[in-house]
Amino acid sequence: MTQRIPKHIGIIPDGNRRWAKGNGFQKQDGYAYGLDPGLQLLRLAQKCGVPELTYYGFTMDNCKRPKEQVRAFSSACVQAAEMIAHEDAKLHVIGNTESACFPSQLLPYVNTERQPAGDGRTTVNFLVNYGWEWDMKNGWASRDIPRIDLVIRWGGMRRLSGFLPLQTVYSDFYIVEDLWPDFQEKQFLDALQWYQKQDITLGG
Amino acid sequence: MTQRIPKHIGIIPDGNRRWAKGNGFQKQDGYAYGLDPGLQLLRLAQKCGVPELTYYGFTMDNCKRPKEQVRAFSSACVQAAEMIAHEDAKLHVIGNTESACFPSQLLPYVNTERQPAGDGRTTVNFLVNYGWEWDMKNGWASRDIPRIDLVIRWGGMRRLSGFLPLQTVYSDFYIVEDLWPDFQEKQFLDALQWYQKQDITLGG
């Protein structure tokens, strides 16, 4: 289908709260509608031969939001992890496990040994209670996560919002204007198509 | 003119070589045509009330390019710094001064004391022989440079290319398709206009 496939794609699934408001729900109800898109995207990425994905779950800063929102995105992340763990994928959760905001159900997926690529199973990294300052203060805690080739962000914002700053130094950024719960396969395929035309130089 | 003015703008002046090729010159001849745009932009930013700018000069990785190109961009950076130093601006050069690729003429502008904002003079940071890995290995050598609100990149590429990864964690990215030597004031003013509509959350 496409020729130059990114080895590692970062996913910023933004826009759940705006989607909820726009569809007559409470803000915190949006996260649950982001679960199925995450699974669809994973299966599509597998079909396209993308060996590694990193999803932006939530950040330590996000935990300053109203309690009902924190409960809602935290619970959505636990469900998402369980869904991914049932797929043909290797799941690694990364984030600050030492704060109350980290869901204990996800501890089994933290610090799991990275298995070599090439067995056909997609590696999925999931940032949960992540913080770029936390990452740096801990001597680049996320250093096992390799360089990201392509970042796809839903929801129209043109920024990284603290997403793995050292893995994204050379990433190409692709923005989808639609909100994350309005995920469609075409958006992902368009991003891959666009990526074909980008020229990798790594500064050389 | 505009209401929400970024406190600090990052400038990635890309496309000099493509511009040179497209205009019948040798690749390395493009850099000289990027000098006047840099000065125009600085004066325009001052008029708009932007207190701080950071220009991406060249990187340690760029020094792996053919010698005539390295000579050309290095010499352009020395000229650029001299032009800025004659403006109503406070110039700080940052980069790895310990490699042969660092132009010795710029040493007087390295490690200069940062003066407090508010005296009406624009602070201009200039990355010369910079490398994000060098920055990190030296305990965040660029830490005196504050958070960047808006990154404007000329030349159509949608990536940071190692530009101050920790200062750009929350930056909004604005891409100008035109090549840097084709700088026009309107491009910068459009970027400021676009920035008005972005919503700052810092993860909260």
mmCIF file of C-alpha atoms in Angstrom, chain B residues 57-186:
data_model
loop_
_atom_site.group_PDB
_atom_site.id
_atom_site.type_symbol
_atom_site.label_atom_id
_atom_site.label_comp_id
_atom_site.label_asym_id
_atom_site.label_seq_id
_atom_site.Cartn_x
_atom_site.Cartn_y
_atom_site.Cartn_z
ATOM 1 C CA GLY B 57 21.646 28.965 13.364
ATOM 2 C CA PHE B 58 23.274 25.606 12.721
ATOM 3 C CA THR B 59 23.767 22.309 14.537
ATOM 4 C CA MET B 60 26.669 20.016 15.246
ATOM 5 C CA ASP B 61 25.029 17.522 12.871
ATOM 6 C CA ASN B 62 24.893 20.155 10.117
ATOM 7 C CA CYS B 63 28.700 20.225 10.263
ATOM 8 C CA LYS B 64 28.783 16.795 8.610
ATOM 9 C CA ARG B 65 27.702 18.453 5.359
ATOM 10 C CA PRO B 66 30.120 19.246 2.494
ATOM 11 C CA LYS B 67 32.883 21.681 3.525
ATOM 12 C CA GLU B 68 31.800 24.525 1.238
ATOM 13 C CA GLN B 69 28.342 24.442 2.850
ATOM 14 C CA VAL B 70 29.775 24.396 6.379
ATOM 15 C CA ARG B 71 31.991 27.370 5.528
ATOM 16 C CA ALA B 72 29.045 29.231 4.032
ATOM 17 C CA PHE B 73 26.562 28.786 6.895
ATOM 18 C CA SER B 74 29.237 29.380 9.491
ATOM 19 C CA SER B 75 30.225 32.649 7.884
ATOM 20 C CA ALA B 76 26.563 33.644 7.496
ATOM 21 C CA CYS B 77 26.061 33.067 11.232
ATOM 22 C CA VAL B 78 29.020 35.290 12.098
ATOM 23 C CA GLN B 79 27.596 38.039 9.906
ATOM 24 C CA ALA B 80 24.115 37.551 11.355
ATOM 25 C CA ALA B 81 25.445 37.885 14.899
ATOM 26 C CA GLU B 82 27.285 41.073 13.998
ATOM 27 C CA MET B 83 24.152 42.505 12.432
ATOM 28 C CA ILE B 84 22.079 41.662 15.522
ATOM 29 C CA ALA B 85 24.724 43.063 17.863
ATOM 30 C CA HIS B 86 24.335 46.430 16.108
ATOM 31 C CA GLU B 87 20.591 46.444 16.698
ATOM 32 C CA ASP B 88 18.783 47.451 19.865
ATOM 33 C CA ALA B 89 19.024 43.880 21.142
ATOM 34 C CA LYS B 90 20.756 41.700 23.720
ATOM 35 C CA LEU B 91 22.529 38.880 21.899
ATOM 36 C CA HIS B 92 23.299 35.505 23.472
ATOM 37 C CA VAL B 93 25.020 32.806 21.440
ATOM 38 C CA ILE B 94 24.628 29.236 22.655
ATOM 39 C CA GLY B 95 26.270 26.090 21.331
ATOM 40 C CA ASN B 96 29.216 23.761 21.669
ATOM 41 C CA THR B 97 32.272 26.006 21.690
ATOM 42 C CA GLU B 98 34.635 23.055 22.104
ATOM 43 C CA SER B 99 34.545 21.777 18.547
ATOM 44 C CA ALA B 100 36.354 23.216 15.534
ATOM 45 C CA CYS B 101 32.995 23.932 13.938
ATOM 46 C CA PHE B 102 32.278 26.779 16.364
ATOM 47 C CA PRO B 103 33.292 30.142 14.819
ATOM 48 C CA SER B 104 35.721 31.811 17.227
ATOM 49 C CA GLN B 105 34.432 35.276 16.275
ATOM 50 C CA LEU B 106 31.273 34.451 18.213
ATOM 51 C CA LEU B 107 32.981 33.558 21.513
ATOM 52 C CA PRO B 108 32.377 37.067 22.957
ATOM 53 C CA TYR B 109 28.632 36.430 22.771
ATOM 54 C CA VAL B 110 28.718 33.108 24.651
ATOM 55 C CA ASN B 111 27.910 32.900 28.390
ATOM 56 C CA THR B 112 27.056 36.573 28.486
ATOM 57 C CA GLU B 113 25.003 37.517 31.497
ATOM 58 C CA ARG B 114 21.271 37.579 30.873
ATOM 59 C CA GLN B 115 19.869 40.995 31.620
ATOM 60 C CA PRO B 116 16.403 41.399 33.066
ATOM 61 C CA ALA B 117 13.576 41.925 30.589
ATOM 62 C CA GLY B 118 11.650 45.162 30.540
ATOM 63 C CA ASP B 119 14.255 47.623 29.320
ATOM 64 C CA GLY B 120 12.627 47.594 25.913
ATOM 65 C CA ARG B 121 15.534 45.799 24.227
ATOM 66 C CA THR B 122 14.762 42.491 22.585
ATOM 67 C CA THR B 123 16.643 39.436 23.830
ATOM 68 C CA VAL B 124 17.984 37.407 20.903
ATOM 69 C CA ASN B 125 19.307 33.893 21.457
ATOM 70 C CA PHE B 126 21.247 32.415 18.599
ATOM 71 C CA LEU B 127 21.951 28.674 18.412
ATOM 72 C CA VAL B 128 25.360 28.130 16.837
ATOM 73 C CA ASN B 129 26.911 24.653 16.634
ATOM 74 C CA TYR B 130 24.054 23.538 18.871
ATOM 75 C CA GLY B 131 23.071 19.910 19.435
ATOM 76 C CA TRP B 132 20.184 18.632 21.520
ATOM 77 C CA GLU B 133 22.317 15.711 22.754
ATOM 78 C CA TRP B 134 25.113 18.108 23.684
ATOM 79 C CA ASP B 135 22.527 20.248 25.486
ATOM 80 C CA MET B 136 21.250 17.284 27.520
ATOM 81 C CA LYS B 137 24.686 15.788 28.253
ATOM 82 C CA ASN B 138 25.727 19.109 29.755
ATOM 83 C CA GLY B 139 22.881 19.098 32.264
ATOM 84 C CA TRP B 140 20.553 21.135 30.023
ATOM 85 C CA ALA B 141 23.182 23.648 28.921
ATOM 86 C CA SER B 142 20.489 25.909 27.424
ATOM 87 C CA ARG B 143 18.424 26.081 30.619
ATOM 88 C CA ASP B 144 18.733 29.877 30.843
ATOM 89 C CA ILE B 145 16.682 30.164 27.665
ATOM 90 C CA PRO B 146 13.035 30.305 28.795
ATOM 91 C CA ARG B 147 9.996 28.429 27.454
ATOM 92 C CA ILE B 148 9.107 29.167 23.837
ATOM 93 C CA ASP B 149 5.476 30.061 23.105
ATOM 94 C CA LEU B 150 5.515 29.903 19.333
ATOM 95 C CA VAL B 151 7.871 28.230 16.863
ATOM 96 C CA ILE B 152 7.744 29.500 13.288
ATOM 97 C CA ARG B 153 9.445 27.311 10.720
ATOM 98 C CA TRP B 154 10.032 28.377 7.137
ATOM 99 C CA GLY B 155 10.482 25.911 4.277
ATOM 100 C CA GLY B 156 7.467 23.629 4.768
ATOM 101 C CA MET B 157 8.934 20.888 6.989
ATOM 102 C CA ARG B 158 6.781 19.931 9.974
ATOM 103 C CA ARG B 159 9.408 19.039 12.535
ATOM 104 C CA LEU B 160 11.639 20.587 15.193
ATOM 105 C CA SER B 161 14.933 19.078 13.976
ATOM 106 C CA GLY B 162 16.387 19.074 17.473
ATOM 107 C CA PHE B 163 15.486 22.707 18.239
ATOM 108 C CA LEU B 164 15.593 23.185 22.052
ATOM 109 C CA PRO B 165 13.506 20.120 22.955
ATOM 110 C CA LEU B 166 12.804 21.136 26.555
ATOM 111 C CA GLN B 167 11.868 24.741 25.786
ATOM 112 C CA THR B 168 9.418 23.669 23.073
ATOM 113 C CA VAL B 169 7.377 21.143 25.073
ATOM 114 C CA TYR B 170 4.307 23.420 24.982
ATOM 115 C CA SER B 171 5.120 25.574 21.949
ATOM 116 C CA ASP B 172 2.596 26.092 19.208
ATOM 117 C CA PHE B 173 4.055 25.265 15.774
ATOM 118 C CA TYR B 174 3.396 27.430 12.768
ATOM 119 C CA ILE B 175 4.738 26.363 9.384
ATOM 120 C CA VAL B 176 5.438 28.747 6.503
ATOM 121 C CA GLU B 177 5.589 26.886 3.202
ATOM 122 C CA ASP B 178 7.841 29.508 1.575
ATOM 123 C CA LEU B 179 11.594 29.167 1.842
ATOM 124 C CA TRP B 180 13.431 31.392 4.319
ATOM 125 C CA PRO B 181 15.117 33.727 1.776
ATOM 126 C CA ASP B 182 11.593 34.467 0.502
ATOM 127 C CA PHE B 183 10.690 35.916 3.912
ATOM 128 C CA GLN B 184 7.881 38.460 3.907
ATOM 129 C CA GLU B 185 6.518 40.430 6.825
ATOM 130 C CA LYS B 186 3.054 39.049 6.165
#
